[in-house]
């Protein structure tokens, strides 16, 4: 494997962190400042999430078959950024919905493409270590851009975030160009055992894999509980008169979690062989109910510190353990990225419904009630993972 290409891949992971999510938690603040209500914001965020959800599986299939993954990823980054920048100029329901749909569809390709490029560069045996580095750089990128975004929000308001995203998109494209296309083995990138492997199992092999489906269902519930928690924390501050600067608050929530995720991502890649996938994912699932319950107890801005520390722990573990587990699970199938997309489809279903559900509960009752419901949903994810221990325990150790 080429050291230059792997270094460029790490830089791509660093800069793409700010591109893929668009405005991220700043979207809720931006729309709130333009007099949108929480339930309307949640609904439109759900529309964008559903659009991405519908293209998640095709994104994995296309990634498996594509031999031009770098070019495809570069084009999609440009589309996401353009759609996000256009939000500055229009606030009408239909146009905002259309732009969020475009961003959601484009963002659905980023995960499979990054996984495919990584696997194509490292092969099966080097994947776990490299995906840990990718995640660490990705979180470091989120940390730095959140730090800059907080400063921009403090001095110029949320509008400065749009400029920041344009800059990180340019840097992402430069990093992608530094990855040598010839270093990417397209057979390895889809999970084939060797360059000479001729037989590729039928696509239906994915839906016959019970461990893959249990993983997807568990993460569906996890993200139903998790996806709206951070935006709703920021919206609770934005809707409270005389509270702290909401843009600065949103940046702080991101910074805290990213600082935790960076060392966790690095450590987890080295702990998979020792503890196995099942135990590490169980640990992440245990964290989420506690995090949501803490958010429900008080609206004091200081509570975001333990809430986001826990977020960093859970996300740092899952960001490495889940894709590594799926690559190991589907080894030799030729459908690794499609398998990643099956799980992404299911967790995306939970994530896309989360803002609408939480926004509706917060609008009719309170933010505290909404966070309490999220804690209960997270407990359901934990129970499912525990219930299907026999299905997953055989796959706990790395081969």
Coordinates of C-alpha atoms in Angstrom, one line a residue:
X1 CA 0.0 0.0 0.0
X2 CA 1.2 3.5 -0.8
X3 CA 2.1 5.7 2.2
X4 CA 1.3 8.8 0.1
X5 CA -2.2 7.6 -0.7
X6 CA -2.9 6.6 2.9
X7 CA -1.7 10.0 4.2
X8 CA -3.9 11.7 1.6
X9 CA -6.8 9.5 2.7
X10 CA -6.3 10.7 6.3
X11 CA -6.4 14.3 5.1
X12 CA -9.5 13.6 3.1
X13 CA -11.1 12.2 6.3
X14 CA -10.0 15.4 8.1
X15 CA -11.5 17.9 5.7
X16 CA -14.6 16.0 4.6
X17 CA -15.9 16.0 8.2
X18 CA -17.3 19.5 7.7
X19 CA -18.5 18.9 4.1
X20 CA -20.6 15.8 4.6
X21 CA -22.9 17.2 7.3
X22 CA -23.6 20.6 5.7
X23 CA -24.5 23.0 8.5
X24 CA -25.0 20.1 10.9
X25 CA -26.3 21.4 14.3
X26 CA -26.1 25.0 13.0
X27 CA -29.0 24.3 10.6
X28 CA -31.5 24.3 13.5
X29 CA -30.0 27.6 14.8
X30 CA -30.0 29.2 11.3
X31 CA -33.6 28.3 10.7
X32 CA -34.7 29.3 14.2
X33 CA -33.2 32.7 13.7
X34 CA -35.3 33.0 10.6
X35 CA -38.4 32.3 12.7
X36 CA -38.9 28.6 12.0
X37 CA -40.6 26.5 14.7
X38 CA -39.0 23.4 16.2
X39 CA -41.6 21.0 14.7
X40 CA -41.2 22.5 11.2
X41 CA -37.4 22.4 11.4
X42 CA -37.6 18.7 12.5
X43 CA -40.0 17.9 9.7
X44 CA -37.7 19.4 7.0
X45 CA -34.6 17.7 8.5
X46 CA -36.5 14.5 8.3
X47 CA -37.4 15.1 4.6
X48 CA -33.7 15.5 3.8
X49 CA -32.9 12.4 5.8
X50 CA -35.5 10.3 4.0
X51 CA -34.1 11.4 0.6
X52 CA -30.7 10.2 1.7
X53 CA -32.2 7.1 3.1
X54 CA -33.7 6.1 -0.2
X55 CA -30.4 6.3 -2.0
X56 CA -28.3 4.7 0.7
X57 CA -28.5 1.1 -0.7
X58 CA -27.9 2.2 -4.3
X59 CA -24.9 4.2 -3.1
X60 CA -23.3 1.0 -1.7
X61 CA -24.1 -1.0 -4.9
X62 CA -22.6 1.8 -7.0
X63 CA -19.5 2.0 -4.8
X64 CA -18.9 -1.7 -5.2
X65 CA -19.1 -1.5 -9.0
X66 CA -17.4 1.9 -9.4
X67 CA -13.8 2.1 -10.5
X68 CA -13.7 5.9 -10.2
X69 CA -14.5 6.4 -6.5
X70 CA -12.3 9.5 -6.1
X71 CA -14.0 11.4 -8.9
X72 CA -17.5 10.4 -7.7
X73 CA -16.7 11.5 -4.1
X74 CA -15.3 14.9 -5.3
X75 CA -18.4 15.6 -7.4
X76 CA -20.7 14.8 -4.5
X77 CA -18.7 17.1 -2.2
X78 CA -19.3 20.0 -4.6
X79 CA -23.0 19.2 -4.8
X80 CA -23.4 19.2 -1.0
X81 CA -21.6 22.5 -0.6
X82 CA -23.5 24.2 -3.4
X83 CA -26.8 23.1 -2.0
X84 CA -25.8 24.3 1.5
X85 CA -24.6 27.7 0.3
X86 CA -27.9 28.3 -1.5
X87 CA -29.7 28.0 1.9
X88 CA -28.3 31.5 2.7
X89 CA -30.3 33.0 -0.2
X90 CA -33.6 31.3 0.3
X91 CA -35.8 30.4 3.3
X92 CA -39.0 29.3 1.6
X93 CA -40.4 25.9 2.6
X94 CA -40.2 24.3 -0.9
X95 CA -36.7 25.5 -1.7
X96 CA -35.2 24.6 1.7
X97 CA -36.8 21.2 1.4
X98 CA -35.3 20.7 -2.1
X99 CA -31.8 21.8 -1.0
X100 CA -31.9 19.4 2.0
X101 CA -33.0 16.6 -0.3
X102 CA -30.1 17.2 -2.6
X103 CA -27.7 17.3 0.3
X104 CA -29.2 14.2 1.8
X105 CA -28.9 12.2 -1.4
X106 CA -25.3 13.3 -2.0
X107 CA -24.2 12.7 1.6
X108 CA -25.5 9.1 1.5
X109 CA -22.7 8.2 -0.9
X110 CA -19.9 9.6 1.3
X111 CA -19.7 6.7 3.8
X112 CA -19.7 3.8 1.3
X113 CA -17.2 5.7 -0.9
X114 CA -14.8 6.4 2.0
X115 CA -15.0 2.8 3.1
X116 CA -14.5 1.5 -0.4
X117 CA -11.4 3.7 -1.0
X118 CA -10.0 2.7 2.4
X119 CA -10.5 -1.1 1.8
X120 CA -9.1 -0.7 -1.7
X121 CA -6.0 0.9 -0.4
X122 CA -5.4 -1.4 2.7
X123 CA -7.1 -4.7 1.9
X124 CA -8.8 -6.8 4.6
X125 CA -5.9 -7.1 7.0
X126 CA -5.0 -3.4 7.2
X127 CA -8.6 -2.1 7.3
X128 CA -9.2 -2.0 11.0
X129 CA -6.1 0.1 11.8
X130 CA -6.7 2.5 8.9
X131 CA -10.4 3.0 9.7
X132 CA -9.3 3.9 13.2
X133 CA -6.9 6.5 11.8
X134 CA -9.7 7.8 9.4
X135 CA -12.1 8.2 12.3
X136 CA -9.5 10.0 14.4
X137 CA -8.7 12.4 11.6
X138 CA -12.4 12.9 10.9
X139 CA -13.1 13.8 14.5
X140 CA -10.0 16.1 14.6
X141 CA -11.4 17.8 11.5
X142 CA -14.8 18.2 13.2
X143 CA -13.0 19.6 16.3
X144 CA -11.0 22.2 14.4
X145 CA -13.9 23.3 12.2
X146 CA -16.2 23.5 15.2
X147 CA -13.6 25.6 17.0
X148 CA -13.4 28.0 14.0
X149 CA -17.2 27.9 13.5
X150 CA -17.6 29.0 17.1
X151 CA -15.3 32.0 16.6
X152 CA -17.1 32.9 13.4
X153 CA -20.6 32.6 15.1
X154 CA -19.3 34.8 17.9
X155 CA -18.0 37.6 15.6
X156 CA -20.2 37.3 12.5
X157 CA -23.1 35.0 13.3
X158 CA -24.1 31.7 11.8
X159 CA -23.5 33.2 8.3
X160 CA -19.7 32.7 8.7
X161 CA -20.3 28.9 8.8
X162 CA -21.1 29.0 5.1
X163 CA -17.7 30.5 4.2
X164 CA -16.0 27.9 6.4
X165 CA -17.7 25.0 4.6
X166 CA -16.7 26.4 1.2
X167 CA -13.0 26.5 2.3
X168 CA -13.1 22.9 3.7
X169 CA -14.6 21.6 0.5
X170 CA -11.7 23.0 -1.5
X171 CA -9.2 21.4 0.8
X172 CA -11.1 18.1 0.6
X173 CA -10.8 18.1 -3.2
X174 CA -7.1 18.8 -3.0
X175 CA -6.6 15.9 -0.6
X176 CA -8.6 13.5 -2.8
X177 CA -6.5 14.5 -5.8
X178 CA -3.4 13.3 -3.8
X179 CA -4.7 9.8 -3.6
X180 CA -3.3 7.8 -6.5
X181 CA -6.2 6.0 -8.3
X182 CA -3.8 3.2 -9.3
X183 CA -3.3 2.4 -5.6
X184 CA -7.0 1.5 -5.1
X185 CA -7.6 -2.2 -5.7
X186 CA -11.2 -2.3 -6.8
X187 CA -11.6 -6.0 -6.1
X188 CA -10.3 -5.6 -2.6
X189 CA -12.5 -2.5 -2.2
X190 CA -15.7 -4.6 -2.6
X191 CA -14.4 -7.4 -0.2
X192 CA -13.3 -10.0 -2.7
X193 CA -10.6 -12.3 -1.3
X194 CA -8.1 -12.0 -4.2
X195 CA -7.7 -10.2 -7.5
X196 CA -8.4 -13.5 -9.3
X197 CA -11.7 -14.4 -7.5
X198 CA -14.3 -14.8 -10.2
X199 CA -17.4 -15.8 -8.3
X200 CA -19.4 -13.0 -6.7
X201 CA -22.3 -14.3 -4.6
X202 CA -25.8 -13.1 -5.4
X203 CA -26.9 -9.8 -3.8
X204 CA -29.5 -11.7 -1.8
X205 CA -26.7 -13.0 0.4
X206 CA -26.9 -9.8 2.4
X207 CA -30.5 -10.3 3.4
X208 CA -29.9 -13.8 4.5
X209 CA -27.3 -12.7 6.9
X210 CA -29.0 -12.6 10.3
X211 CA -26.1 -10.9 12.1
X212 CA -26.1 -8.1 9.5
X213 CA -29.8 -7.5 10.0
X214 CA -29.7 -7.6 13.8
X215 CA -26.9 -5.0 13.6
X216 CA -29.0 -2.9 11.4
X217 CA -32.1 -3.0 13.6
X218 CA -30.0 -2.2 16.7
X219 CA -28.5 0.8 15.1
X220 CA -31.8 1.9 13.7
X221 CA -33.1 2.3 17.3
X222 CA -29.8 3.8 18.4
X223 CA -29.9 6.5 15.8
X224 CA -33.6 7.2 16.3
X225 CA -32.6 8.1 19.9
X226 CA -29.3 9.8 19.0
X227 CA -29.7 11.8 15.8
X228 CA -31.9 14.6 17.1
X229 CA -30.3 15.0 20.5
X230 CA -27.5 17.4 19.6
X231 CA -29.6 19.6 17.3
X232 CA -32.3 19.8 20.0
X233 CA -29.8 20.8 22.6
X234 CA -28.8 23.7 20.4
X235 CA -32.5 24.6 19.6
X236 CA -33.4 24.6 23.3
X237 CA -30.7 27.2 23.9
X238 CA -31.7 29.2 20.8
X239 CA -35.4 29.3 22.0
X240 CA -34.4 30.5 25.5
X241 CA -34.4 34.3 25.8
X242 CA -31.3 35.8 27.3
X243 CA -29.4 32.5 27.0
X244 CA -25.8 32.2 25.8
X245 CA -24.9 32.7 22.1
X246 CA -26.5 29.7 20.4
X247 CA -23.9 29.5 17.7
X248 CA -21.1 29.4 20.2
X249 CA -23.0 26.8 22.3
X250 CA -23.5 24.5 19.2
X251 CA -19.8 24.8 18.5
X252 CA -18.9 23.9 22.1
X253 CA -21.1 20.8 22.0
X254 CA -19.3 19.6 18.9
X255 CA -15.8 20.4 20.3
X256 CA -16.4 18.5 23.5
X257 CA -17.5 15.3 21.8
X258 CA -14.8 15.5 19.1
X259 CA -12.0 15.9 21.6
X260 CA -13.2 12.6 23.2
X261 CA -13.8 10.8 19.9
X262 CA -10.2 11.3 18.6
X263 CA -8.4 9.2 21.3
X264 CA -11.3 6.7 21.5
X265 CA -11.1 6.0 17.7
X266 CA -7.4 5.5 17.8
X267 CA -7.6 3.1 20.8
X268 CA -10.6 1.1 19.6
X269 CA -9.0 -0.1 16.4
X270 CA -6.3 -1.7 18.5
X271 CA -8.8 -3.2 21.0
X272 CA -11.0 -5.1 18.5
X273 CA -8.9 -8.2 18.5
X274 CA -8.7 -8.3 22.3
X275 CA -12.4 -7.7 23.1
X276 CA -14.2 -8.4 19.9
X277 CA -16.9 -6.5 18.0
X278 CA -19.9 -7.5 20.1
X279 CA -18.6 -6.3 23.5
X280 CA -17.4 -3.0 22.1
X281 CA -20.7 -2.2 20.4
X282 CA -22.5 -3.2 23.5
X283 CA -20.4 -0.7 25.5
X284 CA -21.5 2.1 23.0
X285 CA -25.1 1.1 23.3
X286 CA -25.0 1.3 27.1
X287 CA -23.9 4.9 26.9
X288 CA -26.8 6.3 24.9
X289 CA -29.7 5.9 27.5
X290 CA -27.6 7.6 30.1
X291 CA -26.7 10.5 27.8
X292 CA -30.4 11.1 26.9
X293 CA -31.5 10.9 30.5
X294 CA -28.9 13.5 31.5
X295 CA -30.1 15.8 28.8
X296 CA -33.7 15.4 30.1
X297 CA -32.8 16.3 33.7
X298 CA -32.1 20.0 33.2
X299 CA -31.8 22.8 30.6
X300 CA -28.7 24.2 32.2
X301 CA -26.1 24.8 29.5
X302 CA -23.4 23.3 31.6
X303 CA -25.1 19.9 31.4
X304 CA -23.9 19.7 27.8
X305 CA -20.4 18.8 29.1
X306 CA -21.2 15.3 30.4
X307 CA -23.8 14.7 27.7
X308 CA -21.2 15.4 24.9
X309 CA -18.4 13.5 26.7
X310 CA -20.7 10.4 26.5
X311 CA -21.5 11.2 22.9
X312 CA -17.8 11.2 22.1
X313 CA -17.3 7.8 23.8
X314 CA -20.2 6.1 22.0
X315 CA -19.6 7.6 18.5
X316 CA -15.9 7.0 18.8
X317 CA -16.5 3.3 19.4
X318 CA -19.2 2.8 16.8
X319 CA -17.4 4.7 14.1
X320 CA -14.6 2.1 14.1
X321 CA -16.2 -1.1 15.4
X322 CA -19.3 -1.1 13.1
X323 CA -17.6 -0.8 9.7
X324 CA -14.8 -3.1 10.8
X325 CA -17.4 -5.7 11.9
X326 CA -19.3 -5.5 8.6
X327 CA -16.1 -5.8 6.5
X328 CA -15.2 -8.9 8.5
X329 CA -18.7 -10.3 8.4
X330 CA -19.0 -10.0 4.6
X331 CA -15.4 -11.0 3.7
X332 CA -15.3 -12.6 0.3
X333 CA -18.9 -11.7 -0.6
X334 CA -18.0 -8.9 -3.1
X335 CA -20.8 -6.8 -1.6
X336 CA -19.0 -5.2 1.4
X337 CA -20.0 -1.6 0.6
X338 CA -23.6 -2.7 -0.2
X339 CA -23.6 -4.5 3.2
X340 CA -22.4 -1.3 4.8
X341 CA -25.2 0.5 3.0
X342 CA -27.8 -2.0 4.3
X343 CA -26.8 -1.1 7.9
X344 CA -26.6 2.6 6.9
X345 CA -30.1 2.3 5.4
X346 CA -31.5 1.0 8.7
X347 CA -29.7 3.4 10.9
X348 CA -30.5 6.2 8.5
X349 CA -34.2 5.2 8.9
X350 CA -33.9 5.9 12.6
X351 CA -31.9 9.0 12.1
X352 CA -34.3 10.5 9.6
X353 CA -37.3 9.9 11.9
X354 CA -35.5 11.3 14.9
X355 CA -35.8 15.0 14.3
X356 CA -39.5 14.9 13.4
X357 CA -40.3 12.7 16.4
X358 CA -38.3 14.8 18.8
X359 CA -39.4 18.1 17.4
X360 CA -43.1 17.1 17.7
X361 CA -42.7 16.0 21.3
X362 CA -40.7 19.1 22.2
X363 CA -43.3 21.3 20.4
X364 CA -46.2 19.8 22.2
X365 CA -44.7 19.1 25.6
X366 CA -41.1 20.1 26.4
X367 CA -37.5 19.4 25.5
X368 CA -37.1 17.4 28.7
X369 CA -39.9 15.0 27.8
X370 CA -38.5 14.6 24.3
X371 CA -35.1 13.7 25.8
X372 CA -36.7 11.2 28.1
X373 CA -38.4 9.4 25.2
X374 CA -35.0 9.2 23.5
X375 CA -33.6 7.5 26.5
X376 CA -36.3 4.8 26.4
X377 CA -35.7 4.2 22.7
X378 CA -32.0 3.8 23.4
X379 CA -32.8 1.2 26.0
X380 CA -34.7 -0.8 23.4
X381 CA -31.6 -0.9 21.1
X382 CA -29.5 -2.2 24.0
X383 CA -32.0 -4.9 24.8
X384 CA -32.2 -6.1 21.2
X385 CA -28.4 -6.4 21.0
X386 CA -28.4 -8.3 24.2
X387 CA -31.3 -10.6 23.2
X388 CA -29.5 -11.7 20.0
X389 CA -26.2 -12.5 21.8
X390 CA -26.2 -16.1 20.4
X391 CA -26.4 -14.8 16.8
X392 CA -23.5 -12.3 17.3
X393 CA -21.3 -13.9 19.9
X394 CA -19.8 -16.4 17.4
X395 CA -18.6 -13.4 15.4
X396 CA -17.3 -11.6 18.5
X397 CA -13.6 -12.3 17.9
X398 CA -11.6 -11.2 14.9
X399 CA -10.4 -14.0 12.6

